[in-house]
XYZ file of C-alpha atoms in Angstrom:
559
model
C 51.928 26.984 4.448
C 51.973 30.323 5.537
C 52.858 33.813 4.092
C 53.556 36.930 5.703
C 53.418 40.093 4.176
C 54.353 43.120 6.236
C 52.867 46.638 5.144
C 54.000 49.876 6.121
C 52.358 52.387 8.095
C 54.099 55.807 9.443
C 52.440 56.394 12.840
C 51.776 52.576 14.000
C 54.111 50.191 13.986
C 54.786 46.874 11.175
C 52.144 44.788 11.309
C 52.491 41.098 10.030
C 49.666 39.416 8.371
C 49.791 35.560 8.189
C 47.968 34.769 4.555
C 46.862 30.819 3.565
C 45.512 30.882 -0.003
C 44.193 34.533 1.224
C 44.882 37.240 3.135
C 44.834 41.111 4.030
C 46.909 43.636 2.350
C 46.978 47.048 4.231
C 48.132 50.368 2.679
C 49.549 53.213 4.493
C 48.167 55.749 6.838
C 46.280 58.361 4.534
C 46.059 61.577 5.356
C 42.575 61.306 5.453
C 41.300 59.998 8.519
C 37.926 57.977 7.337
C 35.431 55.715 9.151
C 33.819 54.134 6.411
C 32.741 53.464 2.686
C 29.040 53.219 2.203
C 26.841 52.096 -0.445
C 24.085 53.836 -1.585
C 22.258 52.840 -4.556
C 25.063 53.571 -7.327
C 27.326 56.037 -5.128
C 30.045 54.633 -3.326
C 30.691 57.832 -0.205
C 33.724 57.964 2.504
C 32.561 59.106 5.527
C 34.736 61.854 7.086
C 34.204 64.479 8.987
C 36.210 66.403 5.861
C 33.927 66.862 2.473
C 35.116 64.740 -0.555
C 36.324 66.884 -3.372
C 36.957 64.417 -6.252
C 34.508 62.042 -7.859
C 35.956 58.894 -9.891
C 33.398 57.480 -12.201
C 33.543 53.860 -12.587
C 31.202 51.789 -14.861
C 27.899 52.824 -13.765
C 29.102 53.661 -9.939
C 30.565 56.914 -8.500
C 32.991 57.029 -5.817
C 33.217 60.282 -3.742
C 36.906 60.338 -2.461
C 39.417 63.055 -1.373
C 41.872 63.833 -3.886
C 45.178 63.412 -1.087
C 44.209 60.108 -0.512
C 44.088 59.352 -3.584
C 47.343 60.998 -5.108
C 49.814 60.157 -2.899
C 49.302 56.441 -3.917
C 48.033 57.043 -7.493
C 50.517 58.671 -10.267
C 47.793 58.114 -13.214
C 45.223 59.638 -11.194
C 47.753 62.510 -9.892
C 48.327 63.517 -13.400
C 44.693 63.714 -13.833
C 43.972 65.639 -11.085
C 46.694 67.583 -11.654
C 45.772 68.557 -15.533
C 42.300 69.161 -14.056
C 42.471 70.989 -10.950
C 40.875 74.050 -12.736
C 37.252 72.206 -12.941
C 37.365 72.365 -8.786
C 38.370 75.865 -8.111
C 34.777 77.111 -7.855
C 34.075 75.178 -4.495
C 32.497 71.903 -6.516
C 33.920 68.555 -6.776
C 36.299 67.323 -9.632
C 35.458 64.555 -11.528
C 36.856 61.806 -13.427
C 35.795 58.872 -15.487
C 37.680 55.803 -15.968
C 35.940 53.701 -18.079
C 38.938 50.813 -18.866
C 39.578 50.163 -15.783
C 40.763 46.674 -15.328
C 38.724 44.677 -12.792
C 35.827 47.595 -12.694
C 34.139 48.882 -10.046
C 35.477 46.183 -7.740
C 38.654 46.497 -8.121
C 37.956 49.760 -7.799
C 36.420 49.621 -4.279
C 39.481 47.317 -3.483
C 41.990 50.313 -4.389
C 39.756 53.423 -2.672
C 39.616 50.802 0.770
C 43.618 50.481 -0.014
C 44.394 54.365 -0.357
C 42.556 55.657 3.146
C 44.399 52.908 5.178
C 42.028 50.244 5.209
C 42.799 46.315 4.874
C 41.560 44.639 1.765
C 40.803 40.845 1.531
C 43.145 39.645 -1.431
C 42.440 35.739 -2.445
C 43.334 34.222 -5.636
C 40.982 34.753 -7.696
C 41.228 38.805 -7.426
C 44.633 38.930 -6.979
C 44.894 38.929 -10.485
C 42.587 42.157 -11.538
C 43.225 43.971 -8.310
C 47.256 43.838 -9.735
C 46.140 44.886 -13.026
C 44.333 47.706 -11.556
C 46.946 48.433 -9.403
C 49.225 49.083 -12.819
C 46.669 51.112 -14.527
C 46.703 53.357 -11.717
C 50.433 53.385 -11.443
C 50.530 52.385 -7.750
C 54.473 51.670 -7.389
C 56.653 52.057 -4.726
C 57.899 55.055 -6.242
C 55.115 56.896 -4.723
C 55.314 55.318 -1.356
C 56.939 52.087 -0.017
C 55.095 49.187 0.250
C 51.924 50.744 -2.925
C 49.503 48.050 -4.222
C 52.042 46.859 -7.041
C 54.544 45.518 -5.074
C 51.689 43.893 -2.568
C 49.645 41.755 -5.158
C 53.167 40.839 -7.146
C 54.036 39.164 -3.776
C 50.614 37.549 -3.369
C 50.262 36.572 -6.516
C 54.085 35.175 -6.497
C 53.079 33.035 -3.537
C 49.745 31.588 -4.450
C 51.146 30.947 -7.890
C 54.396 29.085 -7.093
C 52.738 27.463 -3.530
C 49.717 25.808 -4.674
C 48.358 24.244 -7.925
C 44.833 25.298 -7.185
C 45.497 28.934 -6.379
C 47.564 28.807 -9.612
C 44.662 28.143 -11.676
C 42.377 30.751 -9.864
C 44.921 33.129 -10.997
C 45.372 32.126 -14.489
C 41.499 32.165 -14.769
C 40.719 35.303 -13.222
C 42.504 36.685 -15.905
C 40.161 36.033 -18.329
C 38.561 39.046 -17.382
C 41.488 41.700 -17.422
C 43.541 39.694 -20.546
C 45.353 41.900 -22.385
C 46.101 43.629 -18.897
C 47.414 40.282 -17.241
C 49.304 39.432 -20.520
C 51.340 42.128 -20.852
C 51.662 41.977 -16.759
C 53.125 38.451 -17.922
C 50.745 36.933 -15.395
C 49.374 34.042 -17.566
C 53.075 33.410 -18.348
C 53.868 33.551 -15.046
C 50.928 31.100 -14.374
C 51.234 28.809 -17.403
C 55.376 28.342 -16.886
C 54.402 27.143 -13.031
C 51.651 25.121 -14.380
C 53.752 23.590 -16.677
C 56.800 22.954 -14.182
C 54.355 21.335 -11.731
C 53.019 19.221 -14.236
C 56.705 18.096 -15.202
C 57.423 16.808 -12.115
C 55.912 14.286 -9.186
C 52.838 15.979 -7.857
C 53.786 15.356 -4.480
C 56.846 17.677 -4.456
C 53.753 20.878 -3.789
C 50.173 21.690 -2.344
C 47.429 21.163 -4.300
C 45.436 23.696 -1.829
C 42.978 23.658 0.394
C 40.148 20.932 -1.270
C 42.985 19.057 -2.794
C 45.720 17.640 -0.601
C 49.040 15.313 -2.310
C 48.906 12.595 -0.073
C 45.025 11.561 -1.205
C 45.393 11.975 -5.084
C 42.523 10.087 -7.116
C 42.996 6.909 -8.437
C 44.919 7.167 -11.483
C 45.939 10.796 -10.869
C 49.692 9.974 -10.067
C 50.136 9.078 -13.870
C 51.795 10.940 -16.175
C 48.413 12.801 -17.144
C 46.946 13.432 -13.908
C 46.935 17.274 -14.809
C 44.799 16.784 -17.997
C 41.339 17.321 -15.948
C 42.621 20.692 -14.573
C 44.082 21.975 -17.390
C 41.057 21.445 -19.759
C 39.319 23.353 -17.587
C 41.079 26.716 -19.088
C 40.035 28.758 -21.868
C 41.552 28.343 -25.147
C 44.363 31.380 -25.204
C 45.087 30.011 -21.781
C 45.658 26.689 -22.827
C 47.506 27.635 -25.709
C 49.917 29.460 -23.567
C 49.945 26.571 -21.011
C 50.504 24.079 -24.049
C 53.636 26.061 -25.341
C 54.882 26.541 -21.872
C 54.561 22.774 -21.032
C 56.323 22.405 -24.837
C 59.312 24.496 -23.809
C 59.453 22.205 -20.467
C 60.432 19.328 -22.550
C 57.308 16.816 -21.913
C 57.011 14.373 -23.951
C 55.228 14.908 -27.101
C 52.909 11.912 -27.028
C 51.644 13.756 -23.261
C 51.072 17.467 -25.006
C 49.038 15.555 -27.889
C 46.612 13.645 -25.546
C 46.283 17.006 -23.288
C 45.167 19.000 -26.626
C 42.677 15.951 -27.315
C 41.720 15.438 -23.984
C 40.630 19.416 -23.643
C 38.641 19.626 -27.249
C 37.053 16.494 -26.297
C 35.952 18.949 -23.402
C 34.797 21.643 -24.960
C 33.111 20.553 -27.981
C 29.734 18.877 -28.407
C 28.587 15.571 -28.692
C 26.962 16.305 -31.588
C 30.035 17.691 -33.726
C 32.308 15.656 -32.011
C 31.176 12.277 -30.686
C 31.705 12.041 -27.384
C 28.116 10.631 -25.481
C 28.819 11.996 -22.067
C 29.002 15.612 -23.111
C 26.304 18.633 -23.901
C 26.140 21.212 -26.552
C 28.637 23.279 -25.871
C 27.264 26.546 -25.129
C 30.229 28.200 -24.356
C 31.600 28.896 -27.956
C 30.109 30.812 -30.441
C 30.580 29.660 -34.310
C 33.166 32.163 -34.620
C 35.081 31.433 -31.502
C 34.388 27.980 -32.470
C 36.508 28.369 -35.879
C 39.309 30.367 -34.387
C 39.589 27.700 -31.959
C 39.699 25.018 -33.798
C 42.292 26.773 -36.261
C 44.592 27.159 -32.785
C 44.139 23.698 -31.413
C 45.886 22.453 -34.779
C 48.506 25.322 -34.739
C 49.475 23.878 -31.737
C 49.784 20.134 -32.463
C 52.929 19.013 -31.941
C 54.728 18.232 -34.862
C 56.196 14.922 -34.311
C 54.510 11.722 -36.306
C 52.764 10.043 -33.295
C 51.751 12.679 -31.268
C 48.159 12.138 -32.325
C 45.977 9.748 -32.994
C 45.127 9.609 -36.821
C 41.530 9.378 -35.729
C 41.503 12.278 -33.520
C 43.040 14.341 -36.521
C 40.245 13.193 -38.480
C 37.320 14.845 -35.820
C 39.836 18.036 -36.208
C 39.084 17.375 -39.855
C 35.469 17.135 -39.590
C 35.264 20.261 -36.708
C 37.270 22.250 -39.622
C 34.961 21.602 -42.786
C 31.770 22.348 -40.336
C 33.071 25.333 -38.949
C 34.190 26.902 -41.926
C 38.213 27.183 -40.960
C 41.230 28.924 -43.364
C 41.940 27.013 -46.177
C 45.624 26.551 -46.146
C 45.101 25.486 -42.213
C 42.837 22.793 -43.320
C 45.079 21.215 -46.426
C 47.706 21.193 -43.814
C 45.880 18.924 -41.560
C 44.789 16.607 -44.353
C 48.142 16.025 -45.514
C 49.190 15.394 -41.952
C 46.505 12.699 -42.080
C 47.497 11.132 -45.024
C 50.941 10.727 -43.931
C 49.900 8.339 -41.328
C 47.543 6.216 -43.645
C 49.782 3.299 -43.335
C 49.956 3.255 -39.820
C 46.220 3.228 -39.218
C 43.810 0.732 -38.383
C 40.295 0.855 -40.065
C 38.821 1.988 -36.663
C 41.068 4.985 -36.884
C 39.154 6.001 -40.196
C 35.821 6.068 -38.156
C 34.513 9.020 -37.596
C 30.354 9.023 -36.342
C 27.657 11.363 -37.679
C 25.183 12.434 -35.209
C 23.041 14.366 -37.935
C 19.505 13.296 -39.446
C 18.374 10.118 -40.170
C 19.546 10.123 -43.693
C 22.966 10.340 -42.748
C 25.603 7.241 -42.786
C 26.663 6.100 -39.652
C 30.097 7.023 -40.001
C 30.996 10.018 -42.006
C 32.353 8.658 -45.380
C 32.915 12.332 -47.221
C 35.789 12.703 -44.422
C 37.777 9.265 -45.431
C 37.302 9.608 -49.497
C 39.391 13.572 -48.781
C 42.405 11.999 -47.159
C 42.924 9.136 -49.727
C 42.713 11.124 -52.662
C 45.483 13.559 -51.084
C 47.139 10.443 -50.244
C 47.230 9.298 -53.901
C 47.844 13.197 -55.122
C 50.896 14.131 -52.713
C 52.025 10.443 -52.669
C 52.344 9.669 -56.090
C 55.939 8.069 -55.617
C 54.832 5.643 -52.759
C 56.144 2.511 -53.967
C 53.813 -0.864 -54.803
C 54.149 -2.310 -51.347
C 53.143 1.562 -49.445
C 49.871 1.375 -52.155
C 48.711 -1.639 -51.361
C 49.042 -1.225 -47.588
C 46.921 1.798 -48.152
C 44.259 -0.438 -50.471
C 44.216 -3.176 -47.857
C 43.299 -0.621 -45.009
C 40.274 0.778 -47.556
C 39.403 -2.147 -48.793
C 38.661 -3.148 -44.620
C 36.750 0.382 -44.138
C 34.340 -0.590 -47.266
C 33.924 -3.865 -45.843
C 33.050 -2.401 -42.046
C 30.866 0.435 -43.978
C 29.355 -1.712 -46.681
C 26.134 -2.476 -44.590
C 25.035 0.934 -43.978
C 21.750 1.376 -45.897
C 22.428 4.654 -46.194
C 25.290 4.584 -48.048
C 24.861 5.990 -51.288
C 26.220 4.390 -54.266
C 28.342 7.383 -55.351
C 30.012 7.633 -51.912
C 31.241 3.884 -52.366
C 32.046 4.043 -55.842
C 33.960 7.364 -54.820
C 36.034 5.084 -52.132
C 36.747 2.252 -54.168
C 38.284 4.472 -57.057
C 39.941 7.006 -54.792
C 43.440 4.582 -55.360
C 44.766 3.901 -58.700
C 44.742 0.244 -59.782
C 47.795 -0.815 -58.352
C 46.799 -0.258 -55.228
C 45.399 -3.852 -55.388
C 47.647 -6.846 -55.762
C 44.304 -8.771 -55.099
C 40.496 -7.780 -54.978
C 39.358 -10.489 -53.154
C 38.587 -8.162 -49.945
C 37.253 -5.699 -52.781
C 35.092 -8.468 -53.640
C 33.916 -9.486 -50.200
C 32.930 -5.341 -49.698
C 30.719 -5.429 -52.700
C 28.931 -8.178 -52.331
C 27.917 -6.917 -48.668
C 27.008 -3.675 -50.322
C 24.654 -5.836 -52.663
C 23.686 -7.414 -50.385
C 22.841 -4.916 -48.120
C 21.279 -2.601 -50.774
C 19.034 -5.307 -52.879
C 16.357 -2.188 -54.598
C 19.721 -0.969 -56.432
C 19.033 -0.604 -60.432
C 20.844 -2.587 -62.894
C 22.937 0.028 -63.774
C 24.504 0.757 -60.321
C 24.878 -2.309 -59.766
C 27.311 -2.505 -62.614
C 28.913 0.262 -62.211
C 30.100 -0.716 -58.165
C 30.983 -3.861 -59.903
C 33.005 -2.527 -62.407
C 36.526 -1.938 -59.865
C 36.741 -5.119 -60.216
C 39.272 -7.066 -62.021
C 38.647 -10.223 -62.858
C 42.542 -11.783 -63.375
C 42.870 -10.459 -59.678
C 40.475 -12.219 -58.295
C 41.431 -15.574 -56.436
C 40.060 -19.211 -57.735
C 37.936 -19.599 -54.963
C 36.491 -15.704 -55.928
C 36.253 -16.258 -59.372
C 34.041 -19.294 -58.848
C 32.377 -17.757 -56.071
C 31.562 -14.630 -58.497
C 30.308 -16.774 -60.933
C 27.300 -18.550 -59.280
C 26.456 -15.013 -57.073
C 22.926 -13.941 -57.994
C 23.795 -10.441 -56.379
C 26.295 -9.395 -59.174
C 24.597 -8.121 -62.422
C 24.021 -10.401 -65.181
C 26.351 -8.769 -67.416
C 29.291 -8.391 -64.585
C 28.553 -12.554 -64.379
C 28.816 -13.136 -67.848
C 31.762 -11.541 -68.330
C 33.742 -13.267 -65.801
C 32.094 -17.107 -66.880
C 33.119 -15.937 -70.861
C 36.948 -14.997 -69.382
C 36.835 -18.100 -67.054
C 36.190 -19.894 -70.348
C 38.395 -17.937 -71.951
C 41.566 -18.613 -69.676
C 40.548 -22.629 -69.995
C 40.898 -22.465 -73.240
C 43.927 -21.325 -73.315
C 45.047 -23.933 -70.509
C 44.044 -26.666 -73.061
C 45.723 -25.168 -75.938
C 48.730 -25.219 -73.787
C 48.096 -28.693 -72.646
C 47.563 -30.065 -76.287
C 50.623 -27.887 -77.122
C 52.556 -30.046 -74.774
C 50.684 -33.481 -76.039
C 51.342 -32.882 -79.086
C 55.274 -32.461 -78.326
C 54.487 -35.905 -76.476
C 53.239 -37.300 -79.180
C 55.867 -36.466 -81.454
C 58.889 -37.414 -79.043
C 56.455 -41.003 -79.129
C 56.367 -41.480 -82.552
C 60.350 -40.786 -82.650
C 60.587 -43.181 -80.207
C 58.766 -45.767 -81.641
C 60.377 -45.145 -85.362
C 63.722 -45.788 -83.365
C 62.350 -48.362 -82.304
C 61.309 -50.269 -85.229
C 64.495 -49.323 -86.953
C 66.086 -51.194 -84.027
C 63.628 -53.754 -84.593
C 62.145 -53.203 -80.950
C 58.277 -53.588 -80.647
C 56.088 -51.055 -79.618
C 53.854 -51.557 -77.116
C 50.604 -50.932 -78.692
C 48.385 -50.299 -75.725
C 50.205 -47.258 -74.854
C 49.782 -45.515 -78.313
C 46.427 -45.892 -78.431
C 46.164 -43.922 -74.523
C 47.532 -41.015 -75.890
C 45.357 -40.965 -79.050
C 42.391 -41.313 -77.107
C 43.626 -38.124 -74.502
C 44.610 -36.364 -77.718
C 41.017 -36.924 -78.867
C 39.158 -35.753 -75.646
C 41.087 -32.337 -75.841
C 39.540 -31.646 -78.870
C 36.525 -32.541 -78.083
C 36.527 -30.553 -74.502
C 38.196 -27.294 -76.563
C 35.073 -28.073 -79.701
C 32.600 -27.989 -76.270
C 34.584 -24.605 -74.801
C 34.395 -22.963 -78.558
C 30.451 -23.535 -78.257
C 29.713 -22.363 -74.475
C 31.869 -18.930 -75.720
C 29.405 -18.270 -78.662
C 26.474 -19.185 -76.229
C 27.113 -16.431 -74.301
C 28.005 -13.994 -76.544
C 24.657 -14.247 -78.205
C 23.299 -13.825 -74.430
C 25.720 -10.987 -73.222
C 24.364 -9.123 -77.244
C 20.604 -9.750 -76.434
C 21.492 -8.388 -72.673
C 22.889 -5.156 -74.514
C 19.885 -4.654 -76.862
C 17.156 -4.746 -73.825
C-alpha cells in the first residue's frame, strides 16, 4: 500500500513522494539557499554562503540557523525572535533556548532540515515526536501551505489507520513526548484504531512489513490474537487502549484476559508466579503500586470477567506493594463475592519467598473469608456451607505443608461461623493430615486444632474412626468415646423405654387372656424378661465405662 503526499514548493514544480511504512516529507523553498547541516562536536552549522544570525539552543546542542528560514515556518519561534530582536542589533547572533522541546535535539534537526527546503525521512516511530514538535513550534498552514503540522497529521493518519504494526510504533513513540501526544489526541487516535482492529477479523488490514494477514501464527486468528501486541505497551497506554477497546463493545470476558494476560507480562516471577518470566526491571516500587492500583481500576465490572484466582495475585501484588486502602477493600470484596463459584485451585496462590514460607500463601485466603463472613452475614445456610465445603478442600490440599503454622490453620478453620458446616467429616479428614503431617506438635496445639470440631457432626464411620486415632490428643479422644457412650446410653434408655411399653401391652394381653381363659404361651414371656434383663445389665456396664473415664479425663487435667 502506497501513500503519496505532495509538498509544495514555489519555484519547482509538485513533487509526489510514494511513502510504504516511511517516507520523505519536503518543506518549501526557504529563502535561504543552504548546502548542508554539519555536525561538529555539539554545534549543529548550515552552510551558506550567508552568515547565520540566530542560535537555537537545544538540550546540550546548538544549532546556528538564519532567522528567515526559520520564521516564515515557525510562529512560536517568530514571536521569539520578534520580542528579542534587540539582543542582535550589535552585529552578534540572537539566541534562544528551548529546553521542552518535544522530541529534543532530533526532532529538532528534523524541523531545521524541514525549514531550508530539505527532505526529512519520516517513519513511524518519529512521526509521533516530530508532530509534537511540529505543534510546539506552531508550524500550521497558517504560515505557509503545506507546514510540518499538516504533513505528519497525514503520515501519522496513514500509518495509523493502514497497518497494525506502524500503529503500535506510533502509540509507543509517544512514550517519550506524552503529555504532548495526549493532548495531540495521538494515543487516542492510536488506541481507538487499535481497538477497532482488534474488534474485527484481522484479515480485513496489513499487519506491515514483518507481519503479513495471510501467514498469521497458529492460534492468532482467535479472538485474542492481539493480546501479545498489546501487552507489549506501557501501562497509561494500555489503559487507554483497554477503555478504548471497552467503548468498542468487546466482550468483557476478552478485556479481562487482555488485563491478565499483560500483568502476567510485566510482573515478576517472584511476586507473581509465572516460571517463564524475569524480575521485572522495568518498574520501580512506586510505578509498581500505581500500576497495580490502575490495572484494578480498570477491571471490568461484570462477575466473570476474571478469574477469582487472578484477583487473588492482584490481591497479593497490592498488600506487597503497599497500594490505597479503599482500592484494596474493594478488590477483596470483589473476591469474596465469587467464593461460591470457585474451585479450591482458584484459592492457590504460590510463595516464591524463603524457605520458611508455605507453599501457597495462606495469609491471602484467611482475608477473603473473613470479609466473606463480615459483608455476607445474610448468606443463607446452603451459600455457608458451599463456602465451608470449598475451605474445608483448601485445608485438606494445604494440610501437608510442614510449614504451616498452627495459628494460620486454626485461623482458616475458624474464619466461618459454625454453621458453615452441616458436617465436619472433610474438617476431620484436614486435621488429621495436619497431625499427621506435623507429629513434634505439643499437646496443647494439638487440642486446640482439634477443638473446631464437633463431635454430633461427625459421621458414624468418623466418630469411630476418631476414636481409635492415636494422632488426636488424649483428651480430644476421650471426650468423643465418653459422648459416644453417652449417646448409647441414651439409645438404650429409649430402647428399654419402648420394652417396657412391650412389656406392659404383654402383660395386658396375657391378663385378657386369662380372663378369657386363653393360655399364655410361656416361652415367649420368659424372651422378653431375659432381653429386659440384658438392657440393664449392658446400661449397669455403660454407667461404669462413663465413671472410668472420667477419673482418666480428671487425672489427664491434673498432669
Amino acid at each position: 500500500m502506497d501513500f503519496k503526499i505532495i509538498t509544495s514548493r514555489q519555484d519547482d514544480e509538485d513533487d509526489e513522494e510514494h511513502l510504504t511504512h516511511h517516507g520523505s516529507l519536503q518543506g518549501g523553498k526557504s529563502s535561504i539557499v543552504a548546502e548542508a547541516l554539519e555536525r561538529r562536536n555539539k554545534h549543529w552549522i548550515v552552510k551558506t554562503k550567508v552568515p547565520s544570525d540566530l542560535i537555537v539552543q537545544v538540550g546540550d546542542y546548538s544549532f546556528h540557523l538564519h532567522k528567515l528560514a526559520i520564521v516564515s515556518k515557525s510562529g512560536y519561534l517568530n514571536r521569539l525572535i520578534f520580542a528579542k530582536r534587540s539582543e542582535g542589533e550589535n552585529g552578534g547572533s540572537l539566541k534562544i533556548v528551548l529546553d521542552d522541546l518535544p522530541g529534543g535535539t532530533k526532532s529538532f534537526e528534523s524541523v531545521v532540515k524541514f525549514c531550508y527546503g530539505w527532505k526529512i525521512h519520516v517513519t513511524a516511530t518519529n512521526v509521533a515526536p516530530l508532530n509534537c514538535a511540529a505543534n510546539f513550534l506552531e508550524m500550521s498552514d497558517d504560515l505557509q501551505e503545506g507546514n510540518l503540522i499538516s504533513k505528519t497529521d497525514a503520515f501519522m493518519n496513514f500509518a495509523i489507520l493502514s497497518s497494525w504494526k506502524d500503529t503500535f510504533q506510533v502509540l509507543k513513540s509517544c512514550e517519550s513526548v506524552s503529555p504532548w501526544a495526549k493532548e495531540l489526541l495521538i494515543v487516542k487516535r492510536c488506541s481507538d484504531a487499535i481497538a477497532w482492529k482488534a474488534s474485527i477479523d484481522p484479515k480485513a488490514f496489513t499487519f506491515g512489513q514483518d507481519h503479513s494477514n495471510e501467514n498469521l501464527k497458529a492460534g492468532e486468528s482467535a479472538d485474542n490474537w492481539w493480546f501479545h501486541d498489546v501487552s507489549t505497551l506501557r501501562i497509561d497506554h494500555f489503559i487507554e487502549v483497554i477503555e478504548s477497546i471497552k467503548r468498542q463493545g468487546m466482550k468483557s470476558e476478552l478485556v479481562g484476559s487482555c488485563i491478565a494476560h499483560w500483568t502476567a507480562k510485566w510482573f515478576s516471577r517472584i511476586t507473581f508466579g509465572f516460571d517463564n518470566l524475569t524480575v521485572s526491571k522495568h518498574l520501580t516500587q512506586k510505578l509498581q503500586r500505581i500500576t497495580i492500583e490502575s490495572i484494578i481500576k480498570i477491571l471490568p465490572m461484570e462477575k466473570d470477567s476474571v478469574s477469582c484466582n487472578f484477583l487473588l495475585h492482584l490481591l497479593k501484588l497490592g498488600l506487597i506493594m503497599h497500594i490505597d486502602s479503599q482500592v484494596l477493600s474493594k478488590l477483596e470484596r470483589r473476591i469474596a463475592s465469587m467464593l461460591e463459584q470457585c474451585s479450591v485451585q482458584d484459592l492457590l496462590v504460590k510463595n516464591y519467598g524463603d524457605d520458611q514460607d508455605t507453599i501457597h500463601d495462606v495469609g491471602i485466603v484467611i482475608r477473603v473469608v473473613k470479609t466473606y463472613v463480615f459483608f455476607g452475614l445474610r448468606n443463607s445456610g446452603t451459600r455457608l456451607s458451599i463456602v465451608g465445603r470449598l475451605v474445608d478442600g483448601y485445608l485438606t490440599l494445604i494440610a501437608r505443608d510442614i510449614n504451616l503454622q498452627v495459628n494460620d490453620f486454626k485461623s482458616l478453620v475458624d474464619a466461618l461461623p459454625t454453621n458453615a458446616r452441616s458436617c465436619d467429616d472433610n474438617l476431620y479428614r484436614a486435621i488429621d493430615m495436619y497431625l499427621k503431617a506435623h507429629p513434634n506438635l505439643t499437646e496443647e496445639e494439638r487440642t486446640s486444632v482439634c477443638r473446631a470440631m464437633v463431635y454430633h457432626r461427625l459421621s458414624q464411620d468418623a466418630r469411630q474412626h476418631a476414636t481409635k486415632n492415636d494422632r488426636l490428643p488424649m483428651k480430644i479422644v476421650t471426650e468423643f468415646m465418653l459422648l459416644e457412650q453417652v449417646k448409647m446410653a441414651r439409645a438404650m434408655s429409649v430402647i428399654e423405654s419402648h420394652n417396657q411399653r412391650t412389656m406392659t401391652k404383654t402383660t395386658i394381653k396375657v391378663n385378657r387372656g386369662l380372663d378369657r381363659e386363653s393360655e399364655t404361651p410361656q416361652k415367649e414371656i420368659k424372651m422378653i424378661r431375659k432381653e429386659v434383663e440384658n438392657m440393664k445389665m449392658q446400661l449397669n456396664h455403660l454407667q461404669m465405662c462413663k465413671i472410668k473415664l472420667q477419673k482418666q479425663v480428671q487425672r489427664s487435667c491434673i498432669k
